[in-house]
CSV table of C-alpha atoms in Angstrom, one decimal:
chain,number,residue,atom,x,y,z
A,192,UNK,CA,-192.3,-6.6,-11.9
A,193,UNK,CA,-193.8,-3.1,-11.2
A,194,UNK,CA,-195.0,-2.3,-7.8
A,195,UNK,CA,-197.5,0.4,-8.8
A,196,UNK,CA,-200.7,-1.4,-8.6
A,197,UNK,CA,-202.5,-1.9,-11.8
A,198,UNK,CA,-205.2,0.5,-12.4
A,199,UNK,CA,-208.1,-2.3,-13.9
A,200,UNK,CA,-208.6,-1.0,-16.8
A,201,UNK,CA,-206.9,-3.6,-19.0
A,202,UNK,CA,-206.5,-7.7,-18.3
A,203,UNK,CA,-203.1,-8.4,-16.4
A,204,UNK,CA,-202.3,-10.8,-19.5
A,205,UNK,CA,-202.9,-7.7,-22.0
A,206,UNK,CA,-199.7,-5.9,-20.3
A,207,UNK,CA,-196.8,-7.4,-21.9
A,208,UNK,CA,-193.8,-6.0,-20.3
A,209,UNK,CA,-194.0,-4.2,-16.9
A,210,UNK,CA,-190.0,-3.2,-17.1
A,211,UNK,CA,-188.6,-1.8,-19.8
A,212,UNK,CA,-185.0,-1.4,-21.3
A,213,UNK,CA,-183.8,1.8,-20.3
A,214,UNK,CA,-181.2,3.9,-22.1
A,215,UNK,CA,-178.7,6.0,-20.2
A,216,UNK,CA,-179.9,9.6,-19.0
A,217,UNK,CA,-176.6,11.1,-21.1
A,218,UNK,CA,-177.6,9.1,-24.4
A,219,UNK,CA,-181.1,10.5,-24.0
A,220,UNK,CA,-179.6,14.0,-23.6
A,221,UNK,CA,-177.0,13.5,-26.9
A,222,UNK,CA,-180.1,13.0,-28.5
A,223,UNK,CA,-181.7,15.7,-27.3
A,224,UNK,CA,-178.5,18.3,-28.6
A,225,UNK,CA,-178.7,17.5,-31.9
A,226,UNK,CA,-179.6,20.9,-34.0
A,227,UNK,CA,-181.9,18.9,-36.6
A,228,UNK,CA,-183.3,16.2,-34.5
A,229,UNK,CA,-185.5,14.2,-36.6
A,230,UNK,CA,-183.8,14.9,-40.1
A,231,UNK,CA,-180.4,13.8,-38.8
A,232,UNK,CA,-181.5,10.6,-36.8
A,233,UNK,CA,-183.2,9.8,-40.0
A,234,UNK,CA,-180.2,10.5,-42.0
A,235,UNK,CA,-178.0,8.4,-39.5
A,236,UNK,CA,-180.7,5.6,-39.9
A,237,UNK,CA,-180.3,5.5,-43.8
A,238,UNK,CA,-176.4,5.0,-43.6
A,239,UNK,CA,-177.2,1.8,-41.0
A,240,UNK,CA,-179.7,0.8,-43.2
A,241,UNK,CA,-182.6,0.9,-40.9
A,242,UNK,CA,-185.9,2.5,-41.0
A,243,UNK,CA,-188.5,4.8,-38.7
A,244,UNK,CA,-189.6,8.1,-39.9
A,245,UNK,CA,-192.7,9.4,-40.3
A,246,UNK,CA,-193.1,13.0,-41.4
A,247,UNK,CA,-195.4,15.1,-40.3
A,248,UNK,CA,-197.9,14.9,-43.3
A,249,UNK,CA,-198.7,11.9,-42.2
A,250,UNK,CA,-198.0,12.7,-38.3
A,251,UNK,CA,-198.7,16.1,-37.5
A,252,UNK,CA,-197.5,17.5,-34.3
A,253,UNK,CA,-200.1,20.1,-32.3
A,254,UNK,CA,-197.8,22.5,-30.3
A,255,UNK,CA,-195.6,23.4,-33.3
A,256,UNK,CA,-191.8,23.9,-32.5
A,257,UNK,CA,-191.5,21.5,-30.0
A,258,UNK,CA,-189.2,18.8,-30.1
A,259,UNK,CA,-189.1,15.6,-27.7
A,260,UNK,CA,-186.7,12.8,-27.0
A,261,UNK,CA,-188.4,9.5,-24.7
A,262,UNK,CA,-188.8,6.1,-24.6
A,263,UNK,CA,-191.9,4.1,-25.8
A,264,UNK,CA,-194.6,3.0,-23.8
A,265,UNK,CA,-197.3,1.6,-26.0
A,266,UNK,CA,-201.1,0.9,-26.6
A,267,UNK,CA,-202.7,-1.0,-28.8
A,268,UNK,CA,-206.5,-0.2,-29.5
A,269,UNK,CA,-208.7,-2.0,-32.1
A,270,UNK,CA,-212.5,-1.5,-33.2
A,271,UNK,CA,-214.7,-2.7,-30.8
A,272,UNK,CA,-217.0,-4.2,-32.9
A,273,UNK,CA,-220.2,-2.9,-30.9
A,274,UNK,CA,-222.7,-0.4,-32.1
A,275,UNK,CA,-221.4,2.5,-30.1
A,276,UNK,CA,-225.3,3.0,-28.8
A,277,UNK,CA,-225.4,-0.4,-27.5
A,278,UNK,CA,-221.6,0.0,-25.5
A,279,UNK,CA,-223.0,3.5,-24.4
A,280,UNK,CA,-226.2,1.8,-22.7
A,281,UNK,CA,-224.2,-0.4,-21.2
A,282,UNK,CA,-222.1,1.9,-19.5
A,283,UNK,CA,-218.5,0.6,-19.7
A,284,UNK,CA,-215.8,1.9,-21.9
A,285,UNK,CA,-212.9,-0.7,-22.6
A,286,UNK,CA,-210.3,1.8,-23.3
A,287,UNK,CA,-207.4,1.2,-21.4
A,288,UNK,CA,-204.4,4.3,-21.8
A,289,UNK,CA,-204.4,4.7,-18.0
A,290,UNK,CA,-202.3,1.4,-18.0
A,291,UNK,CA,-199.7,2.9,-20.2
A,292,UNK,CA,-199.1,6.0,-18.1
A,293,UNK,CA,-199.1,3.9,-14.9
A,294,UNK,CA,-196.7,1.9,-16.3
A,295,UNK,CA,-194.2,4.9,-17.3
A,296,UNK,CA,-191.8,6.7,-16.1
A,297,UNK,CA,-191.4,10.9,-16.1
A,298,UNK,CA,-190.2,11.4,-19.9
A,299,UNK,CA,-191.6,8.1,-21.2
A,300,UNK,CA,-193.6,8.8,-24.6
A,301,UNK,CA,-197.1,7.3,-24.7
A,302,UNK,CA,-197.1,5.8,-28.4
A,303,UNK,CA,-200.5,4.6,-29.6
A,304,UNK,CA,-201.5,2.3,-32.3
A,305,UNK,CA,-205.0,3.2,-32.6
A,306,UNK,CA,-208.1,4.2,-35.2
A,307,UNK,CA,-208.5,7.5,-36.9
A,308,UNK,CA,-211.5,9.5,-36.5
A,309,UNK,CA,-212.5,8.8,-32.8
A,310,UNK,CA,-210.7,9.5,-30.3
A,311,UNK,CA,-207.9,7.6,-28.8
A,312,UNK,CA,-206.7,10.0,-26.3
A,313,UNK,CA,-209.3,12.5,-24.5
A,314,UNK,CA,-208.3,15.6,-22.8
A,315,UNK,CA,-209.0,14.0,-19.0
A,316,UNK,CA,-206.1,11.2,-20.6
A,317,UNK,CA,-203.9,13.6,-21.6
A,318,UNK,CA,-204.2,15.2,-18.1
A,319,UNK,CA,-203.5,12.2,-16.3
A,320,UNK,CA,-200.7,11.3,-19.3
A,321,UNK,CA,-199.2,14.7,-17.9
A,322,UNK,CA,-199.6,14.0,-14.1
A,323,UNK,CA,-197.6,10.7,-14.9
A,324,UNK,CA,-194.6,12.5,-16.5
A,325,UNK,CA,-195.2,11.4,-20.0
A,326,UNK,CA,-192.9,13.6,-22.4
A,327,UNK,CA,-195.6,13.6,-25.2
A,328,UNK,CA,-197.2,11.4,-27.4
A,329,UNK,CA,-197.3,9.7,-30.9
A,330,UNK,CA,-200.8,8.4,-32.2
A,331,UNK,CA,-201.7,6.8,-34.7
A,332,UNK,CA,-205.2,7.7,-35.1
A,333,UNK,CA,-206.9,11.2,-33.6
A,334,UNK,CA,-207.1,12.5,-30.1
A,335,UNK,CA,-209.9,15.3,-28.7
A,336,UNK,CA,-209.8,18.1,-26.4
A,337,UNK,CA,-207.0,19.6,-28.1
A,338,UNK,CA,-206.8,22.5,-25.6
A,339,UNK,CA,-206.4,20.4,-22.6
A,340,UNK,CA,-202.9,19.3,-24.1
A,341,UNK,CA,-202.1,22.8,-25.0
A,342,UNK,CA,-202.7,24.1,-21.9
A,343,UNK,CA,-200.3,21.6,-20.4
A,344,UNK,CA,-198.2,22.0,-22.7
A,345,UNK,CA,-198.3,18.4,-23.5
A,346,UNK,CA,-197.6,17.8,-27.3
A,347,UNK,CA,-199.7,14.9,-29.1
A,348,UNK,CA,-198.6,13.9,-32.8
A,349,UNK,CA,-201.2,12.4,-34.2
A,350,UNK,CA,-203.5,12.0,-37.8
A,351,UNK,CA,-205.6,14.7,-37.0
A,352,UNK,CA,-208.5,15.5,-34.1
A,353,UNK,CA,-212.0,14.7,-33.9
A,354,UNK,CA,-215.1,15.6,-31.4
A,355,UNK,CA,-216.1,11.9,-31.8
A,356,UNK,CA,-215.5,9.6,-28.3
A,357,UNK,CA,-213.5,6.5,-28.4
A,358,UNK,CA,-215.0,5.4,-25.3
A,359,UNK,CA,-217.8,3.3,-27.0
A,360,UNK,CA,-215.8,2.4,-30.0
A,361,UNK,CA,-212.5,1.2,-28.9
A,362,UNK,CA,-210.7,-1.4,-26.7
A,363,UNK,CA,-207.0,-1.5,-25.6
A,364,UNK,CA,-205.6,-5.3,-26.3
A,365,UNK,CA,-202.5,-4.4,-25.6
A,366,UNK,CA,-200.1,-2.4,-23.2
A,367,UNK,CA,-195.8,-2.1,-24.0
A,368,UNK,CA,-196.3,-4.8,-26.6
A,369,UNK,CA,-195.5,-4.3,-30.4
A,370,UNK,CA,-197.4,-1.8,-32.3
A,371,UNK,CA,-197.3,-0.6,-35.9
A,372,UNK,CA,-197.0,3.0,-36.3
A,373,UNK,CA,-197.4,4.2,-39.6
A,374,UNK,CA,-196.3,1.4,-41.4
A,375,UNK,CA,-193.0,1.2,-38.5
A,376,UNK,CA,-193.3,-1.4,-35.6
A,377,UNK,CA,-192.2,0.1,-32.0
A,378,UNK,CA,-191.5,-1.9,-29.2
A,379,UNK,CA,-191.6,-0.8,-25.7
A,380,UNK,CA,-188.5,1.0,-24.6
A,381,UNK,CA,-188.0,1.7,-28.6
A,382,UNK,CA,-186.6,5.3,-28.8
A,383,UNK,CA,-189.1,8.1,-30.2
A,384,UNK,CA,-187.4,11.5,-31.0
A,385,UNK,CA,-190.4,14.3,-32.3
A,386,UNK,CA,-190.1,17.9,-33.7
A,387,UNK,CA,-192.1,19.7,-36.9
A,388,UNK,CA,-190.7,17.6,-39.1
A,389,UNK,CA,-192.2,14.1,-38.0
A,390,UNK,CA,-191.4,11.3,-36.0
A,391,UNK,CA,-188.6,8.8,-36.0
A,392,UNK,CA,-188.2,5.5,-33.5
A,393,UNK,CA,-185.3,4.3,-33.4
A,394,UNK,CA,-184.9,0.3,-32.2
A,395,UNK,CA,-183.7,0.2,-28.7
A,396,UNK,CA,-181.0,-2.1,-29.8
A,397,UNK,CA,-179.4,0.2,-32.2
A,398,UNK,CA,-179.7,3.8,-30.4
A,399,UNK,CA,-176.2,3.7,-29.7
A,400,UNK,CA,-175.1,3.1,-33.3
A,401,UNK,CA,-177.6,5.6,-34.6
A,402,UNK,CA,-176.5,8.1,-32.3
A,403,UNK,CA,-172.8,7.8,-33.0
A,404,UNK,CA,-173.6,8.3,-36.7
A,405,UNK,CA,-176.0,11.2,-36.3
A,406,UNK,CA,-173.6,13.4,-33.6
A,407,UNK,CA,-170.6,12.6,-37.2
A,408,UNK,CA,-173.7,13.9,-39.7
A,409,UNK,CA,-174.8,17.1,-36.8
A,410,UNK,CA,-170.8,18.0,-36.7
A,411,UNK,CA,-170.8,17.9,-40.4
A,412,UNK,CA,-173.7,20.1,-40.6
A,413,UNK,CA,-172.3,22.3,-38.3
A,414,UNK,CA,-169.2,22.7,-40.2
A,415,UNK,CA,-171.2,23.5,-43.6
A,416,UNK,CA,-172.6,26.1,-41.9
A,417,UNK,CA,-170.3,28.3,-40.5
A,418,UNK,CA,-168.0,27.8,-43.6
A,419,UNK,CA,-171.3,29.3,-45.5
A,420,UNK,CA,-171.5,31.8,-43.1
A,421,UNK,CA,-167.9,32.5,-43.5
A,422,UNK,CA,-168.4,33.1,-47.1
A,423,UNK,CA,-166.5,30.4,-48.4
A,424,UNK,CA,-166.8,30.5,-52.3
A,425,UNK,CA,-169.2,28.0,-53.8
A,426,UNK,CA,-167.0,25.5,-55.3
A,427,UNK,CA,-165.2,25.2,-52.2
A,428,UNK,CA,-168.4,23.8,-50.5
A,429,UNK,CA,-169.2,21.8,-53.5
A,430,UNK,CA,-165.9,20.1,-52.9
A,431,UNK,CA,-165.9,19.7,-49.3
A,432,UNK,CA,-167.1,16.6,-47.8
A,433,UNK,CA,-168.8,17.7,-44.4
A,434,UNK,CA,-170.9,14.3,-43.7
């Protein structure tokens, strides 16, 4: 169990997992060297036969060329099912993100299953996302206050941003359980890997397979390349086999 206290802002019960499965720093970094991050993990995750890309028409990413490389800690927001006047009167939000980023550790990725439209993420909770160490983070729905992320250079991909407030129209059920993203289910401590192109998660249980097949396809690359580079004739690289 954690020792950070919990912040209150979700249910004990609605925080699945308190420790996560955590992948050695040097995988993380392999990861992080690959030249075409998200097209070659998604490459790699064809030949195993798995699935987890998103591209970023679907997922677009707010500080451009940026790439990241973390492990998932997740939030689950549904509709609350209020009229947002009434929740405002009442004065208490039921959004609970805090418990995600409490719950991290620095370069953890704050993956969201959420609603588009209003806001799952302001700028105050990308500020304390920040503070925590949080790499980044992966929404599926909209986030506000797009400056406060740019200004800490904290990238957010996401379905698009909005002015409207989540606080009234939201509550967090869950914290590092399953969520859908996209279509994909992430589990907590599930890979995430991020650049222009999209978004791919790779199961936790596999990222050592898919990593061992993507480093073969990056080489491959590589060697196309500088044999293009080189000048080598067209039906030379036709008949080379580089992946």
């Amino acid at each position: 169990m954690t020792s950070k206290p919990l912040t209150g802002r979700v249910p004990p019960e609605a925080i699945r997992r308190t420790e996560l499965p955590r992948l050695p720093p040097d995988v993380l970094a392999r990861y992080a060297a690959l030249e075409d991050l998200t097209g070659t993990v998604s490459d790699a995750m064809d030949n195993l036969g798995l699935s987890g890309a998103i591209p970023a028409s679907v997922l677009a990413p707010t500080l451009g060329a940026r790439r990241m490389v973390g492990q998932a800690v997740t939030v689950r927001n549904v509709e609350r099912g209020v009229n947002p006047s009434v929740a405002a009167a009442s004065g208490k939000g039921m959004m609970g993100e805090h418990e995600a980023y409490n719950q991290a550790l620095p370069g953890d990725v704050v993956v969201i299953e959420g609603l588009s439209g209003v806001s799952n993420m302001g700028g105050q909770s990308a500020a304390v996302a920040h503070r925590a160490g949080c790499a980044g983070a992966v929404i599926d729905g909209s986030f506000r206050d797009p400056d406060s992320s740019r200004e800490r250079g904290f990238p957010i991909w996401s379905r698009g941003v909005t002015p409207i407030t989540g606080k009234w129209r939201l509550q967090t059920i869950e914290i590092n359980g399953r969520v859908r993203i996209a279509g994909v289910a992430v589990d907590a401590g599930d890979l995430v890997l991020a650049d222009e192109a999209g978004v791919v998660f790779v199961p936790y249980a596999h990222a050592t397979a898919v990593l061992a097949q993507a480093e073969k396809i990056d080489a491959g690359d590589n060697r196309q390349k500088a044999d293009i580079a080189a000048g080598i004739d067209l039906a030379t690289l036709a008949a080379t086999k580089y992946k």
